[in-house]
Structures are given as structure tokens and as C-alpha cells.
């Protein structure tokens, strides 16, 4: 199971990624979580990315790609992974293809949300900002910037993966359970349509 979740901030990727990782016994690789823990640990990498993250800007492609490469090389990712937050640019997507080589992705699931709903979610998240446990980058201005970065840099990945026959689009405004069921059904369809040899190692 090698899955990518695509979608804007606030689309619910993390929730679905966690569930899928448990269900398929593969790691949930959230680049946002990885970077936040580096910032918290005040590592060299953490110090390097802190200001960009706070500003809602993307970390540079080479930095994040090498973080992901190292993570994918760990034994627990040998049977697959759920990628959440990566790739986020066409350059990152090309880098990932280079790293995976002949190992193909199972699917790319895109959670679609219309802008109005997204802004409502973003405002709701921002209103919680300031209370304990809320992310440093969850404030209205930064969220808007993250959304703008998504539209400019990440949205083009939809066409990139469609071209490769991997894209599966889902209405992200449906309930968590409905989305989960839709993804599971799609993964079942993919398995059914693949010859058993291609399923080895999943
Ligand atoms: P969001 O909730 O906006 O989807 P994430 O938790 O995935 O945010 O990521 C938080 C921040 O970490 C981003 O705004 C960006 O600064 C950085 N980041 C995470 N993944 C990437 C990536 N693939 N490329 C560049 N920057 C990234």
C-alpha cells in the first residue's frame, strides 16, 4: 500500500491518513508532523525550517525531499506508507518518483473542498488559535498563505497524477466516515483489478 493524500490545509488528510495507516499496517508519514517535531527538538533542521513554517511558506524542495528519502529508507516503510503533506510541488513529485524507482504508487487520493467551505474551516481553526495545543501556524493570516501556496504549488499535482492514471478525487466535504468508506471501496477496486503478482509486498 503506497498512498499519497492530496488536498488543501483543512481538508482532513491527517484524519484519513491515520486511519488508513492503522488499517493497512503501514506508517503515516506526515511531513508537517516530522518538521514540527524537529522544530520542537530544536535540531539543526528544525532551526532551519522554523521561520518558513511560522510564515506559512513552503520549506525548500531539496530539504524536504531529503527528509522524506531518509524516512522512506527506514524498514517500517518497506511494505508501504501513507504520505500526508508530501509531495507538495511538481519538483517534489519528480523527486519521489526517482526514489521509488520501479515501485509504483497504489493511488493518489485527492480530497476536494470548495474555497468557501475551506475558508470557513480555516477561520474556525484560526479562532481556536491562542489556546493551548494549537499549532503556531494556525492563525488566519498564515492559513491564507498556506492556502495560497497550495493553490499555486500543489494544485498542479492533481493533473500530474491524473496523467499517470493514479488520481482518485473525493468530495472532502462529506463526513469522515463517508470519505473513509469511499477510499476503502476504491482501494478494493484497485486490488481486484490488479494481477496477484503486482500485489506482492502490499
Ligand atoms: P497544512 O495543515 O497546511 O497542510 P502541514 O502540517 O502539512 O500543513 O505542514 C505545515 C508546514 O510544514 C507547511 O506550511 C510548510 O511550511 C511545511 N511543509 C510540510 N510539508 C512540506 C512539503 N512537502 N514541502 C514544503 N514544505 C512543507
Short mmCIF file of N, CA and C and ligand atoms in Angstrom, two decimals, residues 7-10 13 30-33 35-36 49 52-54 56-61 64 84-89 92 125 135 137-138 143 146, ligand 1:
data_model
loop_
_atom_site.label_atom_id
_atom_site.label_comp_id
_atom_site.label_asym_id
_atom_site.label_seq_id
_atom_site.Cartn_x
_atom_site.Cartn_y
_atom_site.Cartn_z
N UNK A 7 -4.51 17.46 -0.94
CA UNK A 7 -5.65 18.31 -0.58
C UNK A 7 -5.17 19.52 0.18
N UNK A 8 -5.97 20.56 0.21
CA UNK A 8 -5.57 21.80 0.88
C UNK A 8 -5.50 21.65 2.39
N UNK A 9 -4.86 22.62 3.07
CA UNK A 9 -4.88 22.59 4.53
C UNK A 9 -6.32 22.62 5.01
N UNK A 10 -6.64 21.80 5.97
CA UNK A 10 -8.00 21.79 6.49
C UNK A 10 -8.92 20.81 5.79
N UNK A 13 -6.85 15.53 5.59
CA UNK A 13 -5.89 14.50 5.16
C UNK A 13 -5.35 13.71 6.35
N UNK A 30 3.63 12.11 7.84
CA UNK A 30 3.17 13.48 7.70
C UNK A 30 4.39 14.39 7.76
N UNK A 31 4.70 15.05 6.66
CA UNK A 31 5.88 15.92 6.66
C UNK A 31 5.68 17.07 7.64
N UNK A 32 4.45 17.55 7.78
CA UNK A 32 4.19 18.62 8.75
C UNK A 32 4.53 18.15 10.16
N UNK A 33 4.11 16.92 10.53
CA UNK A 33 4.41 16.38 11.87
C UNK A 33 5.91 16.18 12.05
N UNK A 35 8.36 17.76 10.56
CA UNK A 35 9.04 19.06 10.71
C UNK A 35 8.72 19.70 12.06
N UNK A 36 7.46 19.58 12.50
CA UNK A 36 7.11 20.17 13.82
C UNK A 36 7.91 19.52 14.94
N UNK A 49 13.97 25.32 9.41
CA UNK A 49 12.63 25.43 8.79
C UNK A 49 11.63 26.25 9.62
N UNK A 52 10.06 29.60 8.14
CA UNK A 52 9.21 29.35 6.96
C UNK A 52 7.87 28.77 7.39
N UNK A 53 7.92 27.81 8.31
CA UNK A 53 6.68 27.18 8.76
C UNK A 53 5.78 28.19 9.46
N UNK A 54 6.37 28.99 10.32
CA UNK A 54 5.58 30.01 11.01
C UNK A 54 4.92 30.97 10.03
N UNK A 56 3.96 30.22 7.07
CA UNK A 56 3.04 29.54 6.17
C UNK A 56 3.62 29.35 4.78
N UNK A 57 4.96 29.43 4.70
CA UNK A 57 5.61 29.22 3.40
C UNK A 57 6.15 27.81 3.31
N UNK A 58 6.33 27.36 2.07
CA UNK A 58 6.87 26.01 1.90
C UNK A 58 8.37 25.98 2.20
N UNK A 59 8.77 24.89 2.80
CA UNK A 59 10.19 24.61 3.02
C UNK A 59 10.77 24.24 1.64
N UNK A 60 12.06 24.50 1.42
CA UNK A 60 12.56 24.26 0.06
C UNK A 60 12.55 22.77 -0.32
N UNK A 61 12.40 22.54 -1.61
CA UNK A 61 12.19 21.18 -2.12
C UNK A 61 13.29 20.20 -1.74
N UNK A 64 13.11 19.17 2.07
CA UNK A 64 12.02 18.26 2.45
C UNK A 64 12.17 16.91 1.74
N UNK A 84 1.34 12.10 3.71
CA UNK A 84 0.40 13.19 4.00
C UNK A 84 1.21 14.49 4.06
N UNK A 85 1.05 15.34 3.06
CA UNK A 85 1.80 16.60 3.05
C UNK A 85 3.01 16.56 2.14
N UNK A 86 3.19 15.46 1.46
CA UNK A 86 4.30 15.31 0.51
C UNK A 86 3.85 14.35 -0.59
N UNK A 87 4.15 14.61 -1.85
CA UNK A 87 4.77 15.81 -2.39
C UNK A 87 3.82 16.99 -2.41
N UNK A 88 4.40 18.18 -2.45
CA UNK A 88 3.61 19.41 -2.45
C UNK A 88 3.95 20.29 -3.63
N UNK A 89 4.95 19.91 -4.41
CA UNK A 89 5.30 20.65 -5.62
C UNK A 89 5.63 19.61 -6.70
N UNK A 92 8.97 18.07 -6.10
CA UNK A 92 8.94 17.02 -5.07
C UNK A 92 8.35 15.72 -5.64
N UNK A 125 -10.51 27.21 12.62
CA UNK A 125 -9.24 26.78 13.19
C UNK A 125 -8.48 27.97 13.77
N UNK A 135 -1.48 24.79 16.85
CA UNK A 135 -0.25 24.97 16.09
C UNK A 135 0.11 26.44 15.91
N UNK A 137 1.27 27.85 13.46
CA UNK A 137 0.93 28.40 12.15
C UNK A 137 -0.57 28.40 11.89
N UNK A 138 -1.38 28.11 12.90
CA UNK A 138 -2.84 28.13 12.72
C UNK A 138 -3.43 29.48 13.11
N UNK A 143 -2.80 30.83 7.62
CA UNK A 143 -3.61 29.83 6.94
C UNK A 143 -3.93 30.27 5.51
N UNK A 146 -0.93 29.61 3.51
CA UNK A 146 -0.76 28.18 3.22
C UNK A 146 -1.71 27.76 2.12
P1 LIG B 1 -1.20 22.02 6.35
O1 LIG B 1 -2.11 21.86 7.53
O2 LIG B 1 -1.10 23.44 5.88
O3 LIG B 1 -1.50 21.05 5.27
P2 LIG B 1 1.27 20.62 7.23
O4 LIG B 1 1.11 20.24 8.65
O5 LIG B 1 1.24 19.53 6.21
O6 LIG B 1 0.27 21.79 6.89
O7 LIG B 1 2.67 21.41 7.06
C1 LIG B 1 2.99 22.53 7.85
C2 LIG B 1 4.13 23.32 7.24
O8 LIG B 1 5.28 22.49 7.08
C3 LIG B 1 3.86 23.88 5.84
O9 LIG B 1 3.18 25.10 5.87
C4 LIG B 1 5.30 24.02 5.30
O10 LIG B 1 5.95 25.15 5.84
C5 LIG B 1 5.98 22.78 5.88
N1 LIG B 1 5.90 21.61 4.96
C6 LIG B 1 5.30 20.41 5.23
N2 LIG B 1 5.39 19.58 4.18
C7 LIG B 1 6.07 20.25 3.22
C8 LIG B 1 6.47 19.94 1.89
N3 LIG B 1 6.21 18.75 1.32
N4 LIG B 1 7.14 20.90 1.19
C9 LIG B 1 7.43 22.09 1.72
N5 LIG B 1 7.06 22.46 2.96
C10 LIG B 1 6.39 21.55 3.72
#
